Short mmCIF file of C-alpha atoms and ligand atoms in Angstrom, two decimals:
data_model
loop_
_atom_site.label_atom_id
_atom_site.label_comp_id
_atom_site.label_asym_id
_atom_site.label_seq_id
_atom_site.Cartn_x
_atom_site.Cartn_y
_atom_site.Cartn_z
CA UNK A 21 -129.99 41.55 6.31
CA UNK A 22 -129.41 45.31 6.41
CA UNK A 23 -126.04 45.75 7.96
CA UNK A 24 -124.43 49.04 9.13
CA UNK A 25 -120.64 48.73 8.71
CA UNK A 26 -118.74 51.44 10.55
CA UNK A 27 -115.11 51.78 9.33
CA UNK A 28 -116.05 50.21 6.09
CA UNK A 29 -113.66 52.51 4.25
CA UNK A 30 -110.79 51.09 6.35
CA UNK A 31 -108.52 48.13 5.76
CA UNK A 32 -110.41 45.24 7.36
CA UNK A 33 -113.89 46.83 7.20
CA UNK A 34 -113.73 47.33 3.44
CA UNK A 35 -112.89 43.58 2.95
CA UNK A 36 -115.75 42.55 5.26
CA UNK A 37 -118.03 44.64 3.13
CA UNK A 38 -116.93 42.72 0.02
CA UNK A 39 -117.87 39.46 1.80
CA UNK A 40 -121.15 40.67 3.17
CA UNK A 41 -122.31 41.80 -0.35
CA UNK A 42 -121.28 38.50 -1.75
CA UNK A 43 -123.48 36.89 0.85
CA UNK A 44 -126.37 38.97 -0.45
CA UNK A 45 -126.55 41.42 2.43
CA UNK A 46 -127.59 45.08 2.05
CA UNK A 47 -124.51 47.07 3.34
CA UNK A 48 -124.52 50.69 4.55
CA UNK A 49 -120.92 52.01 5.39
CA UNK A 50 -120.58 54.93 7.91
CA UNK A 51 -117.04 56.35 8.01
CA UNK A 52 -115.47 59.73 8.61
CA UNK A 53 -112.48 58.81 6.35
CA UNK A 54 -110.05 59.79 9.06
CA UNK A 55 -107.78 56.90 8.05
CA UNK A 56 -110.05 55.07 5.52
CA UNK A 57 -110.46 55.65 1.85
CA UNK A 58 -113.68 56.39 -0.06
CA UNK A 59 -112.29 54.24 -3.01
CA UNK A 60 -112.02 51.25 -0.62
CA UNK A 61 -115.76 51.03 -0.18
CA UNK A 62 -117.35 48.58 -2.67
CA UNK A 63 -119.53 50.48 -5.15
CA UNK A 64 -122.56 48.29 -4.30
CA UNK A 65 -122.50 49.38 -0.71
CA UNK A 66 -124.31 52.59 0.51
CA UNK A 67 -121.93 55.24 2.08
CA UNK A 68 -122.43 58.05 4.54
CA UNK A 69 -119.54 60.33 5.66
CA UNK A 70 -120.18 60.87 9.28
CA UNK A 71 -118.26 61.04 12.54
CA UNK A 72 -119.44 58.55 15.21
CA UNK A 73 -118.39 60.97 17.93
CA UNK A 74 -121.16 63.36 16.76
CA UNK A 75 -124.38 61.71 17.86
CA UNK A 76 -126.65 64.03 15.97
CA UNK A 77 -124.71 63.42 12.78
CA UNK A 78 -125.12 59.61 13.32
CA UNK A 79 -128.74 60.02 13.85
CA UNK A 80 -129.07 62.01 10.57
CA UNK A 81 -126.94 59.47 8.73
CA UNK A 82 -129.13 56.61 9.90
CA UNK A 83 -132.45 58.40 9.29
CA UNK A 84 -134.70 56.24 7.06
CA UNK A 85 -132.72 53.16 7.39
CA UNK A 86 -134.11 50.03 9.10
CA UNK A 87 -131.15 48.07 10.34
CA UNK A 88 -130.71 44.43 11.49
CA UNK A 89 -127.10 44.46 12.60
CA UNK A 90 -123.97 46.58 13.09
CA UNK A 91 -120.38 45.60 12.44
CA UNK A 92 -118.22 48.13 14.23
CA UNK A 93 -114.77 48.45 12.71
CA UNK A 94 -114.34 52.18 13.20
CA UNK A 95 -111.73 53.07 15.81
CA UNK A 96 -108.52 54.77 16.49
CA UNK A 97 -106.09 51.85 16.80
CA UNK A 98 -102.47 52.96 17.37
CA UNK A 99 -101.04 51.56 20.63
CA UNK A 100 -98.33 54.30 20.76
CA UNK A 101 -100.66 57.11 20.05
CA UNK A 102 -103.03 55.89 22.79
CA UNK A 103 -100.23 56.32 25.35
CA UNK A 104 -99.66 59.89 24.18
CA UNK A 105 -103.35 60.89 23.72
CA UNK A 106 -105.62 58.57 25.88
CA UNK A 107 -108.56 60.92 25.61
CA UNK A 108 -108.74 60.52 21.80
CA UNK A 109 -109.08 56.60 22.43
CA UNK A 110 -111.83 56.91 25.08
CA UNK A 111 -113.74 59.47 23.00
CA UNK A 112 -113.32 57.89 19.59
CA UNK A 113 -113.69 54.18 20.72
CA UNK A 114 -115.77 54.21 23.82
CA UNK A 115 -117.93 57.35 23.56
CA UNK A 116 -118.55 56.80 19.80
CA UNK A 117 -119.65 53.21 20.50
CA UNK A 118 -122.34 54.43 22.93
CA UNK A 119 -123.60 56.84 20.26
CA UNK A 120 -123.60 54.00 17.80
CA UNK A 121 -125.47 51.52 20.10
CA UNK A 122 -128.11 54.15 20.91
CA UNK A 123 -128.62 55.29 17.30
CA UNK A 124 -128.44 52.00 15.53
CA UNK A 125 -130.64 50.56 18.30
CA UNK A 126 -133.26 53.21 17.51
CA UNK A 127 -133.15 52.02 13.89
CA UNK A 128 -133.99 48.49 14.96
CA UNK A 129 -130.52 46.87 15.04
CA UNK A 130 -130.08 44.21 17.74
CA UNK A 131 -126.87 42.37 16.52
CA UNK A 132 -123.40 43.81 17.05
CA UNK A 133 -120.09 42.59 16.03
CA UNK A 134 -117.10 44.47 17.58
CA UNK A 135 -113.62 44.53 16.20
CA UNK A 136 -111.68 43.98 19.35
CA UNK A 137 -108.04 43.08 19.88
CA UNK A 138 -105.35 40.94 21.62
CA UNK A 139 -104.40 44.18 23.38
CA UNK A 140 -107.25 43.56 25.78
CA UNK A 141 -105.15 40.80 27.37
CA UNK A 142 -101.94 42.85 27.99
CA UNK A 143 -98.96 40.64 28.93
CA UNK A 144 -100.17 37.06 28.73
CA UNK A 145 -99.24 34.53 31.53
CA UNK A 146 -99.31 31.71 29.04
CA UNK A 147 -99.71 31.15 25.34
CA UNK A 148 -101.76 30.21 23.36
CA UNK A 149 -104.06 32.84 24.94
CA UNK A 150 -107.66 31.57 25.65
CA UNK A 151 -110.67 33.87 26.21
CA UNK A 152 -110.41 32.88 29.89
CA UNK A 153 -107.07 34.61 30.25
CA UNK A 154 -106.97 37.64 32.45
CA UNK A 155 -107.60 41.06 30.75
CA UNK A 156 -105.03 43.50 31.82
CA UNK A 157 -104.50 46.06 29.00
CA UNK A 158 -101.15 47.80 29.10
CA UNK A 159 -102.34 50.84 26.94
CA UNK A 160 -105.53 52.96 26.60
CA UNK A 161 -106.23 51.37 23.16
CA UNK A 162 -106.67 47.89 24.65
CA UNK A 163 -108.54 49.42 27.59
CA UNK A 164 -110.91 51.25 25.25
CA UNK A 165 -111.86 47.99 23.53
CA UNK A 166 -112.31 46.10 26.78
CA UNK A 167 -114.65 48.98 27.96
CA UNK A 168 -116.75 48.59 24.80
CA UNK A 169 -117.05 44.85 25.41
CA UNK A 170 -118.36 45.57 29.00
CA UNK A 171 -120.79 48.16 27.57
CA UNK A 172 -121.95 45.62 25.02
CA UNK A 173 -122.69 43.15 27.92
CA UNK A 174 -124.89 45.74 29.52
CA UNK A 175 -126.74 46.41 26.37
CA UNK A 176 -127.15 42.70 25.96
CA UNK A 177 -128.69 42.39 29.41
CA UNK A 178 -130.84 45.54 29.43
CA UNK A 179 -131.68 46.14 25.81
CA UNK A 180 -131.84 42.68 24.31
CA UNK A 181 -128.79 43.10 22.01
CA UNK A 182 -126.84 39.97 20.85
CA UNK A 183 -123.23 40.87 20.57
CA UNK A 184 -119.98 39.26 19.60
CA UNK A 185 -116.60 40.65 20.29
CA UNK A 186 -113.93 39.34 17.86
CA UNK A 187 -110.49 39.79 19.37
CA UNK A 188 -108.21 39.83 16.35
CA UNK A 189 -104.57 39.13 16.68
CA UNK A 190 -102.42 40.64 13.87
CA UNK A 191 -104.51 41.27 10.71
CA UNK A 192 -102.59 40.90 7.46
CA UNK A 193 -102.80 40.20 3.80
CA UNK A 194 -105.14 41.47 1.08
CA UNK A 195 -108.09 40.50 -0.98
CA UNK A 196 -107.88 40.80 -4.80
CA UNK A 197 -109.24 44.36 -4.73
CA UNK A 198 -108.50 45.66 -1.27
CA UNK A 199 -105.41 45.98 0.85
CA UNK A 200 -103.50 47.98 3.52
CA UNK A 201 -102.92 51.68 2.77
CA UNK A 202 -102.23 54.07 5.68
CA UNK A 203 -100.56 57.41 5.76
CA UNK A 204 -98.99 56.31 9.13
CA UNK A 205 -98.10 52.71 8.80
CA UNK A 206 -96.98 50.69 11.84
CA UNK A 207 -97.84 47.22 10.77
CA UNK A 208 -94.96 44.84 10.00
CA UNK A 209 -96.08 43.34 6.64
CA UNK A 210 -96.75 46.56 4.81
CA UNK A 211 -93.64 48.13 6.35
CA UNK A 212 -91.55 45.12 5.15
CA UNK A 213 -92.97 45.35 1.66
CA UNK A 214 -92.34 49.02 1.48
CA UNK A 215 -88.77 48.54 2.60
CA UNK A 216 -88.47 46.00 -0.19
CA UNK A 217 -89.81 48.34 -2.84
CA UNK A 218 -88.18 51.67 -1.62
CA UNK A 219 -84.92 50.22 -0.39
CA UNK A 220 -85.23 51.37 3.19
CA UNK A 221 -84.42 49.37 6.31
CA UNK A 222 -86.87 47.59 8.55
CA UNK A 223 -86.31 48.15 12.30
CA UNK A 224 -86.54 45.10 14.43
CA UNK A 225 -87.48 46.12 17.94
CA UNK A 226 -85.36 43.81 20.13
CA UNK A 227 -83.56 40.51 19.16
CA UNK A 228 -82.96 39.19 22.70
CA UNK A 229 -86.47 37.97 23.53
CA UNK A 230 -86.86 34.39 24.87
CA UNK A 231 -88.00 33.21 21.38
CA UNK A 232 -86.24 30.86 18.93
CA UNK A 233 -84.51 33.65 17.02
CA UNK A 234 -84.73 36.35 19.65
CA UNK A 235 -87.33 38.49 17.87
CA UNK A 236 -90.98 38.77 18.89
CA UNK A 237 -93.49 36.23 17.78
CA UNK A 238 -96.92 37.16 16.64
CA UNK A 239 -100.00 35.47 15.21
CA UNK A 240 -100.95 36.79 11.75
CA UNK A 241 -104.51 36.25 10.49
CA UNK A 242 -105.56 36.90 6.92
CA UNK A 243 -108.31 39.58 6.52
CA UNK A 244 -110.47 37.29 4.45
CA UNK A 245 -110.50 34.84 7.38
CA UNK A 246 -111.44 37.74 9.64
CA UNK A 247 -114.30 38.66 7.20
CA UNK A 248 -115.47 35.06 7.21
CA UNK A 249 -115.63 35.10 11.03
CA UNK A 250 -117.84 38.18 10.88
CA UNK A 251 -120.38 36.44 8.64
CA UNK A 252 -120.33 33.44 11.04
CA UNK A 253 -120.75 35.72 14.03
CA UNK A 254 -123.87 37.19 12.38
CA UNK A 255 -125.35 33.63 12.10
CA UNK A 256 -124.35 32.71 15.62
CA UNK A 257 -126.19 35.73 17.08
CA UNK A 258 -129.20 34.46 15.19
CA UNK A 259 -128.91 31.29 17.33
CA UNK A 260 -128.72 33.32 20.49
CA UNK A 261 -124.94 33.47 20.89
CA UNK A 262 -123.18 36.41 22.50
CA UNK A 263 -119.65 36.77 23.90
CA UNK A 264 -115.99 37.09 23.19
CA UNK A 265 -113.93 35.16 20.70
CA UNK A 266 -110.20 35.22 19.68
CA UNK A 267 -109.33 35.21 16.10
CA UNK A 268 -105.87 34.06 15.28
CA UNK A 269 -104.36 31.29 13.19
CA UNK A 270 -102.85 29.60 16.19
CA UNK A 271 -99.24 29.74 14.67
CA UNK A 272 -96.74 32.23 15.67
CA UNK A 273 -94.15 33.79 13.35
CA UNK A 274 -91.15 35.84 14.50
CA UNK A 275 -90.36 39.17 12.97
CA UNK A 276 -87.28 37.73 11.39
CA UNK A 277 -89.43 35.02 9.83
CA UNK A 278 -91.79 37.62 8.35
CA UNK A 279 -88.77 39.43 6.85
CA UNK A 280 -87.28 36.18 5.38
CA UNK A 281 -90.59 35.17 3.75
CA UNK A 282 -91.05 38.70 2.38
CA UNK A 283 -87.54 38.51 0.79
CA UNK A 284 -88.54 35.18 -0.78
CA UNK A 285 -91.83 36.51 -2.08
CA UNK A 286 -90.42 39.88 -3.34
CA UNK A 287 -87.16 38.35 -4.55
CA UNK A 288 -84.96 41.01 -3.04
CA UNK A 289 -82.92 41.40 0.18
CA UNK A 290 -84.51 43.68 2.79
CA UNK A 291 -82.37 45.87 4.90
CA UNK A 292 -82.69 45.22 8.71
CA UNK A 293 -81.52 47.08 11.66
CA UNK A 294 -81.97 46.01 15.30
CA UNK A 295 -83.47 48.74 17.49
CA UNK A 296 -84.12 48.71 21.30
CA UNK A 297 -87.14 46.79 22.55
CA UNK A 298 -90.40 48.78 22.68
CA UNK A 299 -91.85 49.09 26.23
CA UNK A 300 -94.74 46.78 26.67
CA UNK A 301 -94.05 44.51 23.74
CA UNK A 302 -94.64 40.87 24.96
CA UNK A 303 -92.27 38.29 23.58
CA UNK A 304 -94.91 35.96 22.12
CA UNK A 305 -98.70 36.56 21.32
CA UNK A 306 -100.43 33.56 19.91
CA UNK A 307 -104.27 33.03 20.02
CA UNK A 308 -106.13 29.90 20.91
CA UNK A 309 -109.14 30.17 18.51
CA UNK A 310 -110.73 26.92 19.69
CA UNK A 311 -113.85 28.75 20.93
CA UNK A 312 -114.31 30.38 17.45
CA UNK A 313 -113.84 27.02 15.84
CA UNK A 314 -116.41 25.25 18.10
CA UNK A 315 -119.04 27.91 18.48
CA UNK A 316 -118.78 29.85 15.19
CA UNK A 317 -117.65 26.93 13.02
CA UNK A 318 -114.79 29.02 11.83
CA UNK A 319 -111.61 27.66 10.32
CA UNK A 320 -109.03 30.00 8.98
CA UNK A 321 -108.16 29.14 5.38
CA UNK A 322 -104.93 31.17 4.95
CA UNK A 323 -102.75 29.98 7.80
CA UNK A 324 -99.50 29.71 5.82
CA UNK A 325 -97.39 32.99 6.22
CA UNK A 326 -96.20 32.81 2.75
CA UNK A 327 -99.63 32.96 1.20
CA UNK A 328 -100.63 35.81 3.48
CA UNK A 329 -97.48 37.85 2.54
CA UNK A 330 -97.97 36.95 -1.17
CA UNK A 331 -101.62 38.33 -1.12
CA UNK A 332 -100.31 41.53 0.42
CA UNK A 333 -97.60 41.70 -2.20
CA UNK A 334 -99.98 41.12 -5.12
CA UNK A 335 -102.05 44.10 -3.89
CA UNK A 336 -99.08 46.40 -3.32
CA UNK A 337 -97.74 45.65 -6.84
CA UNK A 338 -101.13 46.38 -8.37
CA UNK A 339 -101.57 49.51 -6.21
CA UNK A 340 -98.06 51.05 -5.76
CA UNK A 341 -99.70 54.29 -4.61
CA UNK A 342 -102.42 52.61 -2.55
CA UNK A 343 -105.94 53.84 -3.26
CA UNK A 344 -104.55 57.11 -4.80
CA UNK A 345 -104.18 55.12 -8.08
N1 NAD B 23 -105.19 45.88 11.77
C1 NAD B 23 -105.05 45.04 12.89
O1 NAD B 23 -104.08 44.22 12.90
C2 NAD B 23 -106.07 44.97 14.00
C3 NAD B 23 -105.91 44.17 15.11
C4 NAD B 23 -106.75 44.03 16.15
C5 NAD B 23 -108.00 44.84 16.02
N2 NAD B 23 -108.19 45.73 14.91
C6 NAD B 23 -109.35 46.54 14.96
O2 NAD B 23 -109.95 46.38 13.68
C7 NAD B 23 -110.67 47.48 13.39
C8 NAD B 23 -110.26 47.96 11.90
O3 NAD B 23 -108.90 48.09 11.83
P1 NAD B 23 -108.13 48.51 10.55
O4 NAD B 23 -106.78 48.08 10.56
O5 NAD B 23 -108.94 48.20 9.39
O6 NAD B 23 -108.09 50.13 10.74
P2 NAD B 23 -108.29 51.30 9.65
O7 NAD B 23 -107.79 52.56 10.32
O8 NAD B 23 -107.94 50.98 8.30
O9 NAD B 23 -109.94 51.44 9.61
C9 NAD B 23 -110.75 52.19 10.62
C10 NAD B 23 -111.80 52.87 9.89
O10 NAD B 23 -112.62 53.60 10.82
C11 NAD B 23 -112.87 54.95 10.43
N3 NAD B 23 -113.07 55.76 11.63
C12 NAD B 23 -112.24 55.86 12.74
N4 NAD B 23 -112.84 56.66 13.59
C13 NAD B 23 -114.03 57.05 13.09
C14 NAD B 23 -115.12 57.83 13.60
N5 NAD B 23 -115.07 58.42 14.79
N6 NAD B 23 -116.27 57.93 12.86
C15 NAD B 23 -116.31 57.23 11.72
N7 NAD B 23 -115.37 56.51 11.16
C16 NAD B 23 -114.21 56.42 11.99
C17 NAD B 23 -111.58 55.38 9.67
O11 NAD B 23 -111.68 56.35 8.81
C18 NAD B 23 -111.21 54.04 8.95
O12 NAD B 23 -111.92 53.92 7.65
C19 NAD B 23 -110.29 48.66 14.39
O13 NAD B 23 -111.41 48.70 15.36
C20 NAD B 23 -109.06 47.97 15.07
O14 NAD B 23 -109.00 48.49 16.34
C21 NAD B 23 -107.17 45.87 13.94
#
């Protein structure tokens, strides 16, 4: 299939491209390199530098391509920033997705996979979180993804699109060749590894939560498992499936557990300092991925925290300056 991958120069999208190419698909990456890296795009994939907010630029970028499917990773995705600058999130995530649906639709695509998020749920009433749980985002980032899901539902009803929204929990780990490299890092695993290498301290936001060790518990999912779910979503849409699916490994790990495992993997102590809780941080976020298992036939392979952190560490050691060489 000919697949347009937006955000294919980013962390998760680039690993999905690797996998799609291995499956024999023809991949075209569209990315404005705002947070991604040209070097992260596999050489066998086509690449266009375009901004999804600019519909005319998207049309020009897609001219001459006959598309079957879209995988839409491109987004702004910082929760804190979305509280400061909501307009950026509605423009870059919601508006851009409408441009994408229109222009990719005009090139023949009728299958769409969205990178969605656990932030669509907000503060859960109960864990593990199923897809039936209420959606009540507590920030514009989560709201923007929920809005895209609702737009997809309308394009499904009115324009014959099949769509699957994959609500990832915390993406982590690396493939052999691709990993996490951001100018502004907010994710726990790369922050912990950076603290191990550079000797800084890791800030733990709150240690008085109602969890076994008092720190927040999150569900970490390996990016190669996410890539696998995307391939399965593509197949499922071919069988007529549309809808929302959680992707998590079903196990929660506390912030302190992540730090302890990283200390074991790196072989060095990591400085820790307890900071105040961040507003809107739920104590525990764990996914029920039963629906993805049943309907997509997806089973995460890397559910062990140690192997997730080890893969990130391998990449970090091989690329101490990230994609800058
Ligand atoms: N990392 C996680 O833990 C996580 C969790 C849940 C959901 N997600 C979602 O997964 C997707 C990928 O996340 P990531 O961690 O790989 O982020 P990332 O920032 O590494 O990748 C995003 C890519 O999109 C590109 N992009 C952004 N805006 C664009 C635009 N207007 N036009 C063209 N390209 C644009 C960036 O340059 C970048 O290459 C995002 O949609 C994010 O919301 C990520």
